[in-house]
mmCIF file of C-alpha atoms in Angstrom:
data_model
loop_
_atom_site.group_PDB
_atom_site.id
_atom_site.type_symbol
_atom_site.label_atom_id
_atom_site.label_comp_id
_atom_site.label_asym_id
_atom_site.label_seq_id
_atom_site.Cartn_x
_atom_site.Cartn_y
_atom_site.Cartn_z
ATOM 1 C CA MET A 91 4.853 -21.504 -13.223
ATOM 2 C CA ALA A 92 1.942 -23.854 -12.712
ATOM 3 C CA ASP A 93 -0.182 -23.616 -9.525
ATOM 4 C CA LYS A 94 1.262 -26.934 -8.289
ATOM 5 C CA ASP A 95 4.846 -25.564 -8.804
ATOM 6 C CA LYS A 96 3.985 -22.386 -7.119
ATOM 7 C CA LYS A 97 2.640 -24.132 -3.990
ATOM 8 C CA GLU A 98 5.864 -26.416 -3.863
ATOM 9 C CA ALA A 99 8.094 -23.380 -4.197
ATOM 10 C CA GLY A 100 6.277 -21.572 -1.337
ATOM 11 C CA VAL A 101 4.617 -19.004 -3.629
ATOM 12 C CA PHE A 102 0.930 -18.430 -2.915
ATOM 13 C CA ASN A 103 -1.635 -15.971 -4.167
ATOM 14 C CA VAL A 104 -2.811 -13.674 -1.497
ATOM 15 C CA PRO A 105 -5.513 -11.522 -3.056
ATOM 16 C CA LEU A 106 -5.810 -7.906 -2.453
ATOM 17 C CA LYS A 107 -9.466 -8.477 -1.551
ATOM 18 C CA LYS A 108 -10.636 -4.908 -1.892
ATOM 19 C CA ILE A 109 -9.597 -1.205 -1.888
ATOM 20 C CA ASN A 110 -11.957 1.310 -0.451
ATOM 21 C CA ILE A 111 -11.177 5.011 -1.219
ATOM 22 C CA THR A 112 -12.791 8.007 0.385
ATOM 23 C CA ALA A 113 -11.982 11.656 -0.102
ATOM 24 C CA LYS A 114 -12.857 14.847 1.748
ATOM 25 C CA ILE A 115 -12.424 17.997 -0.335
ATOM 26 C CA ALA A 116 -12.276 21.422 1.098
ATOM 27 C CA GLY A 117 -11.503 24.155 -1.367
ATOM 28 C CA VAL A 118 -8.234 23.359 -3.116
ATOM 29 C CA PHE A 119 -7.195 20.586 -0.792
ATOM 30 C CA ALA A 120 -8.273 16.954 -0.387
ATOM 31 C CA GLU A 121 -7.734 14.369 2.285
ATOM 32 C CA VAL A 122 -7.848 10.875 0.821
ATOM 33 C CA THR A 123 -7.918 7.497 2.779
ATOM 34 C CA SER A 124 -7.294 4.331 1.040
ATOM 35 C CA VAL A 125 -8.106 1.112 2.898
ATOM 36 C CA GLN A 126 -6.484 -1.963 1.403
ATOM 37 C CA THR A 127 -7.914 -5.383 2.687
ATOM 38 C CA TYR A 128 -5.714 -8.498 2.351
ATOM 39 C CA GLU A 129 -6.894 -12.010 3.009
ATOM 40 C CA ASN A 130 -4.859 -15.198 3.421
ATOM 41 C CA LYS A 131 -7.013 -18.117 2.418
ATOM 42 C CA GLY A 132 -4.010 -20.453 2.672
ATOM 43 C CA ARG A 133 -2.676 -22.562 5.507
ATOM 44 C CA ASN A 134 0.580 -20.808 6.060
ATOM 45 C CA PRO A 135 1.511 -17.307 7.023
ATOM 46 C CA VAL A 136 2.268 -15.148 3.969
ATOM 47 C CA GLU A 137 3.456 -11.747 2.735
ATOM 48 C CA ALA A 138 1.394 -9.623 0.412
ATOM 49 C CA VAL A 139 3.122 -6.868 -1.697
ATOM 50 C CA TYR A 140 0.989 -4.235 -3.440
ATOM 51 C CA VAL A 141 2.454 -1.524 -5.612
ATOM 52 C CA PHE A 142 0.251 1.534 -6.281
ATOM 53 C CA PRO A 143 0.403 5.149 -7.616
ATOM 54 C CA MET A 144 -0.384 8.277 -5.695
ATOM 55 C CA PRO A 145 -1.006 11.767 -7.140
ATOM 56 C CA GLU A 146 2.157 13.742 -7.752
ATOM 57 C CA GLU A 147 2.961 16.249 -5.019
ATOM 58 C CA SER A 148 0.730 14.363 -2.535
ATOM 59 C CA SER A 149 1.885 13.902 1.054
ATOM 60 C CA ILE A 150 1.234 10.898 3.245
ATOM 61 C CA VAL A 151 -0.045 11.977 6.659
ATOM 62 C CA GLY A 152 -0.889 8.620 8.189
ATOM 63 C CA CYS A 153 -0.722 4.838 7.866
ATOM 64 C CA ARG A 154 -2.433 2.164 10.171
ATOM 65 C CA MET A 155 -2.624 -1.569 10.089
ATOM 66 C CA ILE A 156 -5.514 -3.418 11.601
ATOM 67 C CA ILE A 157 -5.198 -7.184 12.094
ATOM 68 C CA GLY A 158 -7.801 -8.778 14.333
ATOM 69 C CA ASP A 159 -8.210 -6.573 17.368
ATOM 70 C CA LYS A 160 -4.806 -4.918 16.951
ATOM 71 C CA ARG A 161 -4.264 -1.401 15.529
ATOM 72 C CA VAL A 162 -0.758 -0.411 14.689
ATOM 73 C CA GLU A 163 0.070 3.142 13.820
ATOM 74 C CA ALA A 164 3.138 3.649 11.398
ATOM 75 C CA GLU A 165 6.101 5.429 12.437
ATOM 76 C CA LEU A 166 8.361 7.396 9.927
ATOM 77 C CA LYS A 167 11.867 5.855 9.851
ATOM 78 C CA GLU A 168 14.905 5.856 7.633
ATOM 79 C CA ALA A 169 14.412 3.275 4.836
ATOM 80 C CA VAL A 170 17.255 0.806 5.878
ATOM 81 C CA GLN A 171 16.027 0.786 9.556
ATOM 82 C CA ALA A 172 12.408 0.459 8.634
ATOM 83 C CA ARG A 173 13.192 -2.557 6.224
ATOM 84 C CA LYS A 174 15.242 -4.119 8.955
ATOM 85 C CA GLU A 175 12.576 -3.942 11.664
ATOM 86 C CA TYR A 176 10.024 -5.146 9.227
ATOM 87 C CA ASN A 177 12.057 -8.162 8.227
ATOM 88 C CA ASP A 178 12.958 -8.960 11.793
ATOM 89 C CA ALA A 179 9.232 -8.798 12.930
ATOM 90 C CA VAL A 180 8.125 -11.112 10.031
ATOM 91 C CA ALA A 181 10.976 -13.560 10.668
ATOM 92 C CA ALA A 182 9.932 -13.637 14.340
ATOM 93 C CA GLY A 183 6.433 -14.720 13.343
ATOM 94 C CA HIS A 184 4.837 -11.463 13.860
ATOM 95 C CA SER A 185 2.579 -9.341 11.481
ATOM 96 C CA GLY A 186 3.953 -6.198 10.029
ATOM 97 C CA SER A 187 3.504 -3.640 7.247
ATOM 98 C CA LEU A 188 5.978 -1.423 5.487
ATOM 99 C CA LEU A 189 5.204 1.453 3.163
ATOM 100 C CA GLU A 190 8.056 2.466 0.847
ATOM 101 C CA GLN A 191 8.322 5.138 -1.768
ATOM 102 C CA LYS A 192 9.904 3.717 -4.881
ATOM 103 C CA ARG A 193 9.561 6.705 -7.292
ATOM 104 C CA ASP A 194 8.063 10.146 -6.872
ATOM 105 C CA ASN A 195 4.503 8.911 -7.143
ATOM 106 C CA ILE A 196 5.007 5.019 -6.817
ATOM 107 C CA PHE A 197 4.703 3.264 -3.494
ATOM 108 C CA ARG A 198 4.962 -0.250 -2.344
ATOM 109 C CA MET A 199 3.121 -1.766 0.578
ATOM 110 C CA SER A 200 4.451 -4.976 2.090
ATOM 111 C CA VAL A 201 2.234 -6.724 4.589
ATOM 112 C CA GLY A 202 3.959 -9.843 6.186
ATOM 113 C CA GLY A 203 2.971 -12.415 8.572
ATOM 114 C CA ILE A 204 -0.679 -12.682 7.549
ATOM 115 C CA GLY A 205 -1.695 -15.850 9.322
ATOM 116 C CA ALA A 206 -3.952 -18.549 7.851
ATOM 117 C CA GLY A 207 -7.479 -17.294 7.622
ATOM 118 C CA GLU A 208 -6.531 -13.821 8.669
ATOM 119 C CA THR A 209 -7.723 -10.633 7.139
ATOM 120 C CA VAL A 210 -5.531 -7.458 7.306
ATOM 121 C CA GLU A 211 -6.591 -3.858 6.493
ATOM 122 C CA VAL A 212 -4.017 -1.140 5.794
ATOM 123 C CA MET A 213 -5.196 2.458 5.904
ATOM 124 C CA THR A 214 -3.135 5.115 4.277
ATOM 125 C CA THR A 215 -4.176 8.742 4.483
ATOM 126 C CA TYR A 216 -2.633 11.485 2.203
ATOM 127 C CA ASN A 217 -3.252 15.064 1.295
ATOM 128 C CA GLN A 218 -3.316 16.445 -2.260
ATOM 129 C CA ARG A 219 -3.998 19.712 -3.850
ATOM 130 C CA VAL A 220 -7.184 20.018 -6.112
ATOM 131 C CA LEU A 221 -6.235 21.729 -9.299
ATOM 132 C CA TRP A 222 -8.336 24.702 -10.100
ATOM 133 C CA GLN A 223 -9.131 25.405 -13.810
ATOM 134 C CA ASN A 224 -11.745 27.332 -15.586
ATOM 135 C CA ASN A 225 -13.722 28.142 -12.456
ATOM 136 C CA GLY A 226 -13.836 24.507 -11.293
ATOM 137 C CA GLY A 227 -11.691 22.006 -9.421
ATOM 138 C CA ARG A 228 -10.110 18.924 -11.003
ATOM 139 C CA PHE A 229 -9.668 15.945 -8.642
ATOM 140 C CA ASN A 230 -8.285 12.578 -9.543
ATOM 141 C CA ILE A 231 -7.150 9.259 -7.997
ATOM 142 C CA PRO A 232 -4.579 7.453 -9.943
ATOM 143 C CA LEU A 233 -5.289 3.754 -10.030
ATOM 144 C CA VAL A 234 -2.731 2.252 -12.461
ATOM 145 C CA VAL A 235 1.089 2.219 -12.373
ATOM 146 C CA ALA A 236 2.199 3.247 -15.802
ATOM 147 C CA PRO A 237 5.042 1.280 -17.377
ATOM 148 C CA ARG A 238 8.384 3.047 -16.946
ATOM 149 C CA PHE A 239 10.376 3.945 -20.088
ATOM 150 C CA ILE A 240 13.784 2.563 -19.963
ATOM 151 C CA PRO A 241 15.964 3.647 -22.900
ATOM 152 C CA GLY A 242 17.332 0.822 -24.979
ATOM 153 C CA GLN A 243 14.804 -1.769 -23.917
#
């Protein structure tokens, strides 16, 4: 689809401006914070969707959205209810974010209602084990969602 066609269809590129990852390691555990910054350079409110991997057996312990002077702490809800509240908020012209687990180690962050010229930060904090091998720790942060094998395709 050409850029002109995308604009006419209401599809806009909202770049994930940057990701900042910090980790605190204490023995065999790590606390990792990922800050995803989105920016709407367009003239209309938009939704950004970002799919990302997390280490196997990690646990999310917090999620916060910062838009302007507002800080919104995430609440854990059932998937259907969370999706409904997110859709309702965005449809009403408000900003919102929704973090969904798609597979064991694949998550999707939706950030809706990003106004023209606005920058939004979404901070996700998770804990993970640091594997211990040969008298040393092994710590990694996955950055790529691997293609999923689907038999017959």
